[in-house]
mmCIF file of C-alpha atoms in Angstrom:
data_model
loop_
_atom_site.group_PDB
_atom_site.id
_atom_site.type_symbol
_atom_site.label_atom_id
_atom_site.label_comp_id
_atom_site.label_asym_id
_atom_site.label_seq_id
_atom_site.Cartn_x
_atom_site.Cartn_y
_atom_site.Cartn_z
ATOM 1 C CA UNK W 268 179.210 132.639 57.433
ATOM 2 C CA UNK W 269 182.154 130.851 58.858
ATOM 3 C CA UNK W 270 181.509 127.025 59.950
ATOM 4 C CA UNK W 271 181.558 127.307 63.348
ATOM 5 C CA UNK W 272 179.387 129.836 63.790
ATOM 6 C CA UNK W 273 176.789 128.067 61.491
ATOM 7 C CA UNK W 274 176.998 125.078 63.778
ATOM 8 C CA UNK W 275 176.287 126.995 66.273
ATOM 9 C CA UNK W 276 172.727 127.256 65.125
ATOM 10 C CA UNK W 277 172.211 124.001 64.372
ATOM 11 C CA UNK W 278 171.470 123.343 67.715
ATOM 12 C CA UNK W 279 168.702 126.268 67.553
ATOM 13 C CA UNK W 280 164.861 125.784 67.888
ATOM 14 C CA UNK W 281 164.221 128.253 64.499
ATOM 15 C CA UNK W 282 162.602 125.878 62.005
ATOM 16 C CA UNK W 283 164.775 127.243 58.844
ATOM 17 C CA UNK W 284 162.404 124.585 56.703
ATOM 18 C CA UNK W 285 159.791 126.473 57.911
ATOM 19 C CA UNK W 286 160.903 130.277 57.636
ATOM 20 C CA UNK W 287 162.264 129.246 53.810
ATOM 21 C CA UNK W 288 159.153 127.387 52.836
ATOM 22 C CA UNK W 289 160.909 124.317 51.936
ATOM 23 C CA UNK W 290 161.010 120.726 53.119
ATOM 24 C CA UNK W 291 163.113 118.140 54.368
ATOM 25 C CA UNK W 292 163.694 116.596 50.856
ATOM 26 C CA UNK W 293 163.893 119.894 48.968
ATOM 27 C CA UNK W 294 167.023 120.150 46.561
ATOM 28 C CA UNK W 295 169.276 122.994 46.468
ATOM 29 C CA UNK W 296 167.927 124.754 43.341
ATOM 30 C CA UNK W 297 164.804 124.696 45.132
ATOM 31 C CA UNK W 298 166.599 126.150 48.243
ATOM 32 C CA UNK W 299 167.742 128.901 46.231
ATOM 33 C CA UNK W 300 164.941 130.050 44.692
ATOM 34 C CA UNK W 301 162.858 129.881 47.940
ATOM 35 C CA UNK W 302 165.740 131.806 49.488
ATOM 36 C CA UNK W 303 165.760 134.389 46.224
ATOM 37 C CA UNK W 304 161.829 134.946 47.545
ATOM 38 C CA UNK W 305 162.431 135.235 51.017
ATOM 39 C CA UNK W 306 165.246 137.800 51.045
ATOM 40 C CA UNK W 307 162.993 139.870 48.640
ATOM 41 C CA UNK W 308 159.969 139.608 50.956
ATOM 42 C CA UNK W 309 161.952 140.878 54.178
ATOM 43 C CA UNK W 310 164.598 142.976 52.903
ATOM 44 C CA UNK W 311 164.986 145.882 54.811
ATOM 45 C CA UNK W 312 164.832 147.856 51.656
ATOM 46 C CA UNK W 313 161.548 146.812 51.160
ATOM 47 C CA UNK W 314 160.017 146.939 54.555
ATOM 48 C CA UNK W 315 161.540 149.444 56.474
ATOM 49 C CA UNK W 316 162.509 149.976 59.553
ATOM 50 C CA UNK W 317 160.079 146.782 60.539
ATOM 51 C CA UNK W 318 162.643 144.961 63.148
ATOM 52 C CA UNK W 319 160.682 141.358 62.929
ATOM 53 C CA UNK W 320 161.050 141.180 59.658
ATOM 54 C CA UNK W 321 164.441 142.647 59.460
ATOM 55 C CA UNK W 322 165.021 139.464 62.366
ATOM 56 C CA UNK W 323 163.058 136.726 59.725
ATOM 57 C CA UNK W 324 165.677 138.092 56.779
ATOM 58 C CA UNK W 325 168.765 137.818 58.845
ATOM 59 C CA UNK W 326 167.906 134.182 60.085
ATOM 60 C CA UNK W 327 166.524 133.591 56.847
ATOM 61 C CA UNK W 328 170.221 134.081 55.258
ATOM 62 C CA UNK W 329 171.596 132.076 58.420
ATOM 63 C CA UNK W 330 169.038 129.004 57.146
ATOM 64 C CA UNK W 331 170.265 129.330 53.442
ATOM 65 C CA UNK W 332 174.326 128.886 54.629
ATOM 66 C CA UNK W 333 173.131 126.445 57.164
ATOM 67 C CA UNK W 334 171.193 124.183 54.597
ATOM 68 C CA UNK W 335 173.368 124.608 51.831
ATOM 69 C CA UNK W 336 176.165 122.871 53.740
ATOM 70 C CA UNK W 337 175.992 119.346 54.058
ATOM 71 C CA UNK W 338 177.838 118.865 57.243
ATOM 72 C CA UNK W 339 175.666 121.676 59.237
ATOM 73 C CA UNK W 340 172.479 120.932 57.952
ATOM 74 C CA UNK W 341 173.347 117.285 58.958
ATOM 75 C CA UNK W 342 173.841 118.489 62.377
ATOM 76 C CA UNK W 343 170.478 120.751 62.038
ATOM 77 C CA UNK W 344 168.646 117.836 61.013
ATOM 78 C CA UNK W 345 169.386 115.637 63.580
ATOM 79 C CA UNK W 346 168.884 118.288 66.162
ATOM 80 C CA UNK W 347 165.568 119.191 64.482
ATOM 81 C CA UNK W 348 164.291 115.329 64.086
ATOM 82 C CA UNK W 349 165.645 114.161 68.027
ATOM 83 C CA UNK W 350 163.400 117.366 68.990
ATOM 84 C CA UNK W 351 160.531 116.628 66.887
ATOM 85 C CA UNK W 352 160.510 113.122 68.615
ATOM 86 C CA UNK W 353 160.936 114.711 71.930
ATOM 87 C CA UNK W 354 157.906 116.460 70.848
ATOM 88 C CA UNK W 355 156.289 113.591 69.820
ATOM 89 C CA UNK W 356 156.783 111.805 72.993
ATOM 90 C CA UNK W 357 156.172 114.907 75.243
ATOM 91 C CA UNK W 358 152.693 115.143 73.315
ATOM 92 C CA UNK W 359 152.048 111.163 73.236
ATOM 93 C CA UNK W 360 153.052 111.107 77.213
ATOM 94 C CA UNK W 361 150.385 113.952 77.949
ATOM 95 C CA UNK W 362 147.806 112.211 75.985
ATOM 96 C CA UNK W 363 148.066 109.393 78.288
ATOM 97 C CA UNK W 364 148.658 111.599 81.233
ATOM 98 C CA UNK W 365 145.461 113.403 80.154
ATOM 99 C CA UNK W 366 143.719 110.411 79.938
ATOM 100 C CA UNK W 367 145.198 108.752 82.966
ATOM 101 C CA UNK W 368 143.918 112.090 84.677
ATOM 102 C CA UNK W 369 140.326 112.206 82.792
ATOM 103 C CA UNK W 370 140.050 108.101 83.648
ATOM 104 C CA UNK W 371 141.206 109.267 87.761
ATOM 105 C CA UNK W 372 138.697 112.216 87.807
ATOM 106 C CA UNK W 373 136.110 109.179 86.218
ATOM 107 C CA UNK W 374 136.453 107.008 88.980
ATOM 108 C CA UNK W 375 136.672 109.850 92.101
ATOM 109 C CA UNK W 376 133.363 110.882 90.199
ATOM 110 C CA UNK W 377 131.925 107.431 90.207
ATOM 111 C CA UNK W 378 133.011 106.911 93.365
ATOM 112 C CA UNK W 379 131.703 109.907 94.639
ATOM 113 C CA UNK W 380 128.627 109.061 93.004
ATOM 114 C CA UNK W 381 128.373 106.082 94.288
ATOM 115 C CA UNK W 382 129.421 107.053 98.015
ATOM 116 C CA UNK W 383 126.440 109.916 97.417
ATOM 117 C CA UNK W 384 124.185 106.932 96.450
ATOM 118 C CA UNK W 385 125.011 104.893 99.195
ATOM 119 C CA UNK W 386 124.361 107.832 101.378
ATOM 120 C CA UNK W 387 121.272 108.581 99.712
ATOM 121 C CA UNK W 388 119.925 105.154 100.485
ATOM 122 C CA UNK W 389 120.820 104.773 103.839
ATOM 123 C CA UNK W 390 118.759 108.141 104.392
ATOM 124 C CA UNK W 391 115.619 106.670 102.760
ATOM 125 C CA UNK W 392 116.204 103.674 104.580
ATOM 126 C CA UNK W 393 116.143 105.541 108.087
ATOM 127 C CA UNK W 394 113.116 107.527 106.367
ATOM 128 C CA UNK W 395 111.062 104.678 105.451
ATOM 129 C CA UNK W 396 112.047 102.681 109.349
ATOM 130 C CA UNK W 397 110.970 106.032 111.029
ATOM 131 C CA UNK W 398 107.931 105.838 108.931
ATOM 132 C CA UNK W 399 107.256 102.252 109.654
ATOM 133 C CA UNK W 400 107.884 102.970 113.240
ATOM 134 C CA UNK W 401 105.328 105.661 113.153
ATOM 135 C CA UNK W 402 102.804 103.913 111.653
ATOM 136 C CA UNK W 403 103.436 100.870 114.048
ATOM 137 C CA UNK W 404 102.691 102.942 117.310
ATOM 138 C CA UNK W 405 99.628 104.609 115.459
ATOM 139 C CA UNK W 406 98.028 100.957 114.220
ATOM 140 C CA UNK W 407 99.306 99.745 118.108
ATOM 141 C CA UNK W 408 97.544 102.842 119.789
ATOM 142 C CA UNK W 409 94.452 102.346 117.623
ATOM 143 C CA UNK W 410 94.191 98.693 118.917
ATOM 144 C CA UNK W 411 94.854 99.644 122.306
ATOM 145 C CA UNK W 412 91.889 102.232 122.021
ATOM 146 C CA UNK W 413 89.994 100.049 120.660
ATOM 147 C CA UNK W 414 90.355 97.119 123.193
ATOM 148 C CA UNK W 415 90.015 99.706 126.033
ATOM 149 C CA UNK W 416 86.869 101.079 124.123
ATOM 150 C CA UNK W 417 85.394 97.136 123.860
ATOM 151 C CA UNK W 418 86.366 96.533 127.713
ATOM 152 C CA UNK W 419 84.256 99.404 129.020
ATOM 153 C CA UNK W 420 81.357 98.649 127.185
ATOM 154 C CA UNK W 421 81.921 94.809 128.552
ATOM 155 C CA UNK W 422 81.680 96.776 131.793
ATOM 156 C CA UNK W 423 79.047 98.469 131.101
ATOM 157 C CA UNK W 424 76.729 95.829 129.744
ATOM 158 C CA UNK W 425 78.362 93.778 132.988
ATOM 159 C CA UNK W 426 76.846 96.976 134.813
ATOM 160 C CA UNK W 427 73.472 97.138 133.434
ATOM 161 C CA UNK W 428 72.629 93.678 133.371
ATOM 162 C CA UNK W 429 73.973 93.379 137.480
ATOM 163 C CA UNK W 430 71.491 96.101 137.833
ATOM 164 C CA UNK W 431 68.332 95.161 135.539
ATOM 165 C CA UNK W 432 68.627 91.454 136.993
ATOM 166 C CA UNK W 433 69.548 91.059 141.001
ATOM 167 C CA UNK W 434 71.395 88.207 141.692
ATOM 168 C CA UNK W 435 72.413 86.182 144.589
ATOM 169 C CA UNK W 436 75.879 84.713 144.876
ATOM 170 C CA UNK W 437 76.261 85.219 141.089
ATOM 171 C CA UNK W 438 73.173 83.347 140.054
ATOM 172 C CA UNK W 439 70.027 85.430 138.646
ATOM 173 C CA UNK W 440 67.051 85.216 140.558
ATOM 174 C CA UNK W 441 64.952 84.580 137.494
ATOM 175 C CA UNK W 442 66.393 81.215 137.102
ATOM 176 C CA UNK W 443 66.912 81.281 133.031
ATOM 177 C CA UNK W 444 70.561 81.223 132.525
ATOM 178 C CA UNK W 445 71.181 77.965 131.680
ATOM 179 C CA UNK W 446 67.628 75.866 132.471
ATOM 180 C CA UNK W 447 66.634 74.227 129.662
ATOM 181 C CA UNK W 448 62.722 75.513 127.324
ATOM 182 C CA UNK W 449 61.629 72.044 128.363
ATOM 183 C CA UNK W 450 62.453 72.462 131.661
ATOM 184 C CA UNK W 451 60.398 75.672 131.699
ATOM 185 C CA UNK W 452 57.488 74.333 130.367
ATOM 186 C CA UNK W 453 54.412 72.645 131.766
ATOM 187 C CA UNK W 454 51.331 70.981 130.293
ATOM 188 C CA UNK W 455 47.638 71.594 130.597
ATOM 189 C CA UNK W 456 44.729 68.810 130.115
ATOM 190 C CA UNK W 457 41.058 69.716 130.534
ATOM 191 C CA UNK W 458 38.528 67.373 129.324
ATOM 192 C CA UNK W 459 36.415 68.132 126.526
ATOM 193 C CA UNK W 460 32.184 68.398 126.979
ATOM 194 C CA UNK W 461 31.358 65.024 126.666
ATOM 195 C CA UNK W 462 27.758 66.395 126.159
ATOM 196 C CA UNK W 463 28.375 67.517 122.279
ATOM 197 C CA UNK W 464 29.916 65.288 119.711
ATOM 198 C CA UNK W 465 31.690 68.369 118.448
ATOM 199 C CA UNK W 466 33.895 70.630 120.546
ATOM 200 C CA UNK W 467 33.363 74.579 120.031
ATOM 201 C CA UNK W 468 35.316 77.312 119.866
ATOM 202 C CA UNK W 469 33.107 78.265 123.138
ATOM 203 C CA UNK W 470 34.136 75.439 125.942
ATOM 204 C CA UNK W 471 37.601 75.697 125.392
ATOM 205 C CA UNK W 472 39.911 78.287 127.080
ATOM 206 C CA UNK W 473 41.650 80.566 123.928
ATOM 207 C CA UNK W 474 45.338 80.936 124.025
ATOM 208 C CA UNK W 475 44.878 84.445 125.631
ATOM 209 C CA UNK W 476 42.554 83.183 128.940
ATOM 210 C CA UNK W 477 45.282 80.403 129.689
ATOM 211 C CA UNK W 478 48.120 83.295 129.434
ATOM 212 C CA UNK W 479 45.712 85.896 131.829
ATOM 213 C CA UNK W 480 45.133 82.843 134.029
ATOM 214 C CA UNK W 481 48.524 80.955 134.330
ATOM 215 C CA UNK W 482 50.216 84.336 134.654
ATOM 216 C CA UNK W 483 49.888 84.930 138.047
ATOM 217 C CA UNK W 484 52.729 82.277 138.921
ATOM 218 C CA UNK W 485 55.331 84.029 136.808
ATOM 219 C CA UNK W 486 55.612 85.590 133.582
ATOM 220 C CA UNK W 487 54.959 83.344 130.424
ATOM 221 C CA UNK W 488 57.287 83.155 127.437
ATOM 222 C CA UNK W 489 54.649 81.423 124.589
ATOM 223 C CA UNK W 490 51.429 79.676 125.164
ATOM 224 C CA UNK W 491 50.734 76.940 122.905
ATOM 225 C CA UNK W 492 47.114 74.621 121.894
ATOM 226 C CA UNK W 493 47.517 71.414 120.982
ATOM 227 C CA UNK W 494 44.779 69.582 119.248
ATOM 228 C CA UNK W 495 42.157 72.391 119.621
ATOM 229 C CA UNK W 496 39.712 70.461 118.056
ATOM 230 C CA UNK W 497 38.818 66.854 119.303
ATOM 231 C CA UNK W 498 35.943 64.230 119.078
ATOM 232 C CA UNK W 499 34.416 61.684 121.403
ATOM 233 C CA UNK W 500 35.969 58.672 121.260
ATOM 234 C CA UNK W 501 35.222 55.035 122.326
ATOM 235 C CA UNK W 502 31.491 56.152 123.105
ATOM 236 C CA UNK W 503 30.262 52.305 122.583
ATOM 237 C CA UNK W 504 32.281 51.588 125.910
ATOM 238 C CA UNK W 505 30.122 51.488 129.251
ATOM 239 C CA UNK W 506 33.531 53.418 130.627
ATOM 240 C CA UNK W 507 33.704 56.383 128.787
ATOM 241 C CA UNK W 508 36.987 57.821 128.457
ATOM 242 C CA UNK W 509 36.840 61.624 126.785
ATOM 243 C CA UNK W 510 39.578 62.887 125.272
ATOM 244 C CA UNK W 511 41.626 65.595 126.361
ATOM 245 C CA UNK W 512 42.871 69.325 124.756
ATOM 246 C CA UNK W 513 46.488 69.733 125.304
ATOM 247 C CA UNK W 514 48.090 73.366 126.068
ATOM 248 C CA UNK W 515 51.964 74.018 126.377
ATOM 249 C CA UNK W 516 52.892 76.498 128.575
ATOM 250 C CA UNK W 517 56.589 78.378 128.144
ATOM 251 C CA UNK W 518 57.658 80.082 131.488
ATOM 252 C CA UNK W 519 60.390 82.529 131.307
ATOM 253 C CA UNK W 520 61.895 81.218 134.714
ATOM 254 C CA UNK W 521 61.937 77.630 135.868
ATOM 255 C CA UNK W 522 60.001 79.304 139.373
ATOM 256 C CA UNK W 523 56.981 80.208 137.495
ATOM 257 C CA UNK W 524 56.626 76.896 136.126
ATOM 258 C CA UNK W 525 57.399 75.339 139.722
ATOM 259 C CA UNK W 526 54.510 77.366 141.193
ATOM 260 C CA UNK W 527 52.113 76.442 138.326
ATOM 261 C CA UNK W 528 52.884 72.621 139.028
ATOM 262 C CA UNK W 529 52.543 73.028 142.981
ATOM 263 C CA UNK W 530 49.686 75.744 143.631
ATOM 264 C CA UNK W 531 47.292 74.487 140.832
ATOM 265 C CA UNK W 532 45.270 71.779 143.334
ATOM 266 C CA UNK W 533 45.225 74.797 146.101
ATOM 267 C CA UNK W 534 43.963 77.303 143.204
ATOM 268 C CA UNK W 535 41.336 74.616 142.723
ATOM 269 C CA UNK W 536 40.695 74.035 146.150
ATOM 270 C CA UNK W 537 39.927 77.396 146.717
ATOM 271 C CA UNK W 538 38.174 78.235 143.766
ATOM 272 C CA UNK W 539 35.743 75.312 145.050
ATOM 273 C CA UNK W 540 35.517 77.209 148.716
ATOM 274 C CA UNK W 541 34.698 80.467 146.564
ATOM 275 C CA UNK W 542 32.238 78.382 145.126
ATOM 276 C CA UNK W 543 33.202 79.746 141.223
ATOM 277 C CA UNK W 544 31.746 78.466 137.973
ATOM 278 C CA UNK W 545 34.110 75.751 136.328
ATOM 279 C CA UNK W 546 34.035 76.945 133.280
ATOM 280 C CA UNK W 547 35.470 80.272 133.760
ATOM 281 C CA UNK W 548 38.170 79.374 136.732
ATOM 282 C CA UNK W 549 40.808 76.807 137.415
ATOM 283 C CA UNK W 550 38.180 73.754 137.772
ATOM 284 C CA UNK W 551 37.830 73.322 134.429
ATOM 285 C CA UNK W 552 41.513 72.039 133.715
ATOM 286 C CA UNK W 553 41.847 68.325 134.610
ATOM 287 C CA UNK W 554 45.529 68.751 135.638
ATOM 288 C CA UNK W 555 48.762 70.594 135.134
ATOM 289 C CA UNK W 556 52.100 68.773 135.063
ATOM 290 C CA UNK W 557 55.783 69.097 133.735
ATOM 291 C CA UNK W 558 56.416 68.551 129.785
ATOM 292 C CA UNK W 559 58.811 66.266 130.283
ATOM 293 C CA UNK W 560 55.882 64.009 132.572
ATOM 294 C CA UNK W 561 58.815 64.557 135.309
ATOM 295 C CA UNK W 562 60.364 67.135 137.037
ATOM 296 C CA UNK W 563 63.686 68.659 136.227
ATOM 297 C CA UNK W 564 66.891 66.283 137.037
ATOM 298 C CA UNK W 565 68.356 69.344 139.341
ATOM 299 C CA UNK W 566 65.007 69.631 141.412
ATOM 300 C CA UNK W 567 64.120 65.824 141.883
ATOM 301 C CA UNK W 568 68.628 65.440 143.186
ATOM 302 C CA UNK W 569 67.630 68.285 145.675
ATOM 303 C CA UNK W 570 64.200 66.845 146.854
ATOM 304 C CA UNK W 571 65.944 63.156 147.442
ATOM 305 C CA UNK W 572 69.004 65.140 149.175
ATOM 306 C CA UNK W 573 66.188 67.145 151.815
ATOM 307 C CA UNK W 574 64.479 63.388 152.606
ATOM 308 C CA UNK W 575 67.361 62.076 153.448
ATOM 309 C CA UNK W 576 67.994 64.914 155.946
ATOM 310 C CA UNK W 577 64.768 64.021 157.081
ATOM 311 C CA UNK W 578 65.399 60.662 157.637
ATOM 312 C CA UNK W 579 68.509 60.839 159.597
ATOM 313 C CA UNK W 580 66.901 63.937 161.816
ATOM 314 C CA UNK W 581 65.421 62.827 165.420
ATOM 315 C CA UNK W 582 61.863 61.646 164.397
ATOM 316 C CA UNK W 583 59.188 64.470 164.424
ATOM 317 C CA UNK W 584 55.611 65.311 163.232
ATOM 318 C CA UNK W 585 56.576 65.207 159.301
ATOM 319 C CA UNK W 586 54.881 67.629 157.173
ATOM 320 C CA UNK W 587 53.573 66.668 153.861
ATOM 321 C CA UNK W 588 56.085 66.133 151.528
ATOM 322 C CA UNK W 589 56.888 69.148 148.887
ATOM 323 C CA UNK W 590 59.116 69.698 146.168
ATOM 324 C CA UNK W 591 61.853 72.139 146.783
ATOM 325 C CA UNK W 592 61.134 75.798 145.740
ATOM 326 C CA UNK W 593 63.262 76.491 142.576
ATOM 327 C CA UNK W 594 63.809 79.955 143.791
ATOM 328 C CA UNK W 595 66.457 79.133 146.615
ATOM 329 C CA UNK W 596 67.527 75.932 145.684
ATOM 330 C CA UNK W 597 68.816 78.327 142.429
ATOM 331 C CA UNK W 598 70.066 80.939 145.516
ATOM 332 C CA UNK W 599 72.470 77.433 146.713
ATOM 333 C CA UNK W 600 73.304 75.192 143.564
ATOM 334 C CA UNK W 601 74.981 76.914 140.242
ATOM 335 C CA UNK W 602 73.349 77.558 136.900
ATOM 336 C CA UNK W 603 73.762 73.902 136.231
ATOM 337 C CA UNK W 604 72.290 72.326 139.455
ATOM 338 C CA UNK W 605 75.523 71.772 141.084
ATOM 339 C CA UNK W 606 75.362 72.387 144.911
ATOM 340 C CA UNK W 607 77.506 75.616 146.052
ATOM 341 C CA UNK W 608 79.795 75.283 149.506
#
C-alpha cells in the first residue's frame, strides 16, 4: 500500500499492536510471523462470508505495511502514545472529578445531616419547653388548689370556733385566750381538826367534793391537794396555831376564779343563815384567795382606774368597795388587759 495512504491511518484509533498480537518493542521477524497467524485466522477462505472478520484481515494487512515502515509506524506511534496520554489524563481528570463529586455529595450529606440534626434538636427543645410549661401550670394549679383548699378550712375553723365560743368585740367571753394558768387559779386553806394528832382521810374534803363544790362559779380545769396529810404543830404554845391543807384550784376562765375569790364570804354567810353543818358546806374552808397571794396585774390597773373615777365624781353614798367583774372588764380591755376605745 502506497505511503500516503498508509499515513493516512496512522492517525486512526485501530490498535494494530493489538489486532497483530504484538507489542511496542516487537521486531520485525516477530511482526511477520504474528502477521503469517493473523491472515490465516481471518482469511476469507477460511471463514466465509463472516464480514467482521473479513474487516479484522483487511486492517490486519493495513497494520503489517503500516508497522513495517519506519516512517509510518513513527507517525502511528506517536499518534497512538499522545492518545494513550490523552487517555491517561481524561481517566486521571475523572478520578479527581469523581472524587471531587463523591467529596461534594459528602459534605451536602453532612450538611444535610447536620441541618436535619439541628432541626431535630430544636424540635425536642420546643418538646421538652412545652413539657416544662405543662408541668409548670399543673405543679402551679396544684398549689393554688391547695392554698384555696387550706384557706377554706381556715374559714371554716374561723366559722366554728365564732360559733362554739360568742364573743364580744373580738374577745371570747370565756376569758382564756391569753390569761395566764396562774392567773386562773386560786387557793384553798381549811384548818385541820386540832382535836386528833393525826388527820384522816375523813375530815378532809377529797379532790372530787372541792370540784362538785367550787364548780358552781365556773367550770374547773384540774383540782389539786397539797399536803393532804399534816400534824399538829407547836402544841407546847399557849397560842395554838394548826396547820393548814392546801388545795389548788385551775379555772378554765379567769371569771370563775373571780367569782370563787369574791362570793366565797357570802357562800359562807349564807350557809351560816341556813344554819348547815361545817363540815359538809363552805364553813369548813378557812379562806380562798388568788395563787399568786394577789390579784391579776390587768384586774388590780382596772380597780385603781374605777376609784379614781370615784374620787373625782361629786361626793355620794359610796358603796363598799369591789373588785371589777372579769367578765366585762374582758368585754372593754383586749386579751392582754389593754383598755379598748
Amino acid at each position: 500500500m502506497p505511503s500516503e495512504d498508509l499515513k493516512t491511518y496512522a492517525t486512526s484509533t485501530t490498535d494494530f499492536y493489538d489486532l497483530l498480537g504484538i507489542t511496542f518493542e516487537s521486531s520485525q521477524r516477530d511482526l511477520d510471523r504474528q502477521w503469517r497467524k493473523t491472515a490465516l485466522k481471518y482469511h476469507p477462505d477460511k471463514v466465509g462470508n463472516d464480514p467482521i472478520a473479513k474487516e479484522k484481515f483487511h486492517l490486519a494487512q493495513i497494520g503489517y505495511d503500516l508497522l513495517s515502515d519506519p516512517t509510518t509506524k513513527a507517525l502511528y506511534d506517536n499518534t497512538r502514545n499522545a492518545r494513550s496520554q490523552r487517555k491517561r489524563q481524561s481517566e486521571l481528570f475523572e478520578g479527581r472529578r469523581r472524587q471531587m463529586k463523591d467529596d461534594l455529595e459528602a459534605r451536602e450529606k453532612g450538611v444535610k445531616r447536620a441541618r436535619e440534626e439541628e432541626v431535630g434538636e430544636e424540635e425536642a427543645l420546643e418538646r421538652e419547653l412545652r413539657r416544662l410549661a405543662e408541668d409548670g401550670k399543673r405543679r402551679r394549679k396544684e398549689r393554688e388548689d391547695a392554698l384555696r383548699k387550706d384557706l377554706e378550712q381556715e374559714a371554716q375553723t374561723r366559722t366554728d370556733a365564732s360559733n362554739l365560743s360568742p364573743s364580744h368585740n373580738g374577745v371570747p367571753m370565756n376569758g382564756t385566750s391569753s390569761v395566764s394558768e396562774l392567773d386562773r387559779t386560786i387557793k384553798i386553806r381549811w384548818p385541820i381538826n386540832p382535836s386528833t394528832d393525826e388527820t384522816t382521810s375523813s375530815t378532809l374534803p377529797t379532790e372530787q367534793d372541792i370540784t362538785t363544790l367550787f364548780s358552781t362559779f365556773g367550770p374547773i380545769d384540774a383540782v389539786t391537794m397539797l399536803n393532804p396529810k399534816l400534824r399538829l404543830a407547836n402544841k407546847k404554845k399557849k397560842n395554838k396555831k394548826h396547820l393548814a391543807a392546801v388545795c389548788m384550784v385551775q379555772y378554765s376562765s379567769i371569771v370563775g376564779a373571780h367569782a370563787a375569790v369574791e362570793d366565797f364570804p357570802t357562800k359562807q354567810q349564807q350557809q351560816q343563815q341556813q344554819q348547815q353543818g361545817e363540815e359538809q358546806g363552805w364553813k369548813r374552808f378557812d379562806s380562798v384567795a388568788w395563787a399568786a397571794d394577789r390579784e391579776p396585774d390587768f384586774l388590780s390597773s382596772s380597780s385603781s382606774s374605777t376609784a379614781s373615777s370615784a374620787a373625782a365624781s361629786p361626793a355620794t353614798t359610796t358603796p363598799a368597795r369591789r373588785s371589777p367583774n372579769p367578765a366585762s372588764f374582758l368585754l372593754n380591755t383586749g386579751n392582754d388587759g389593754a383598755s379598748r376605745p
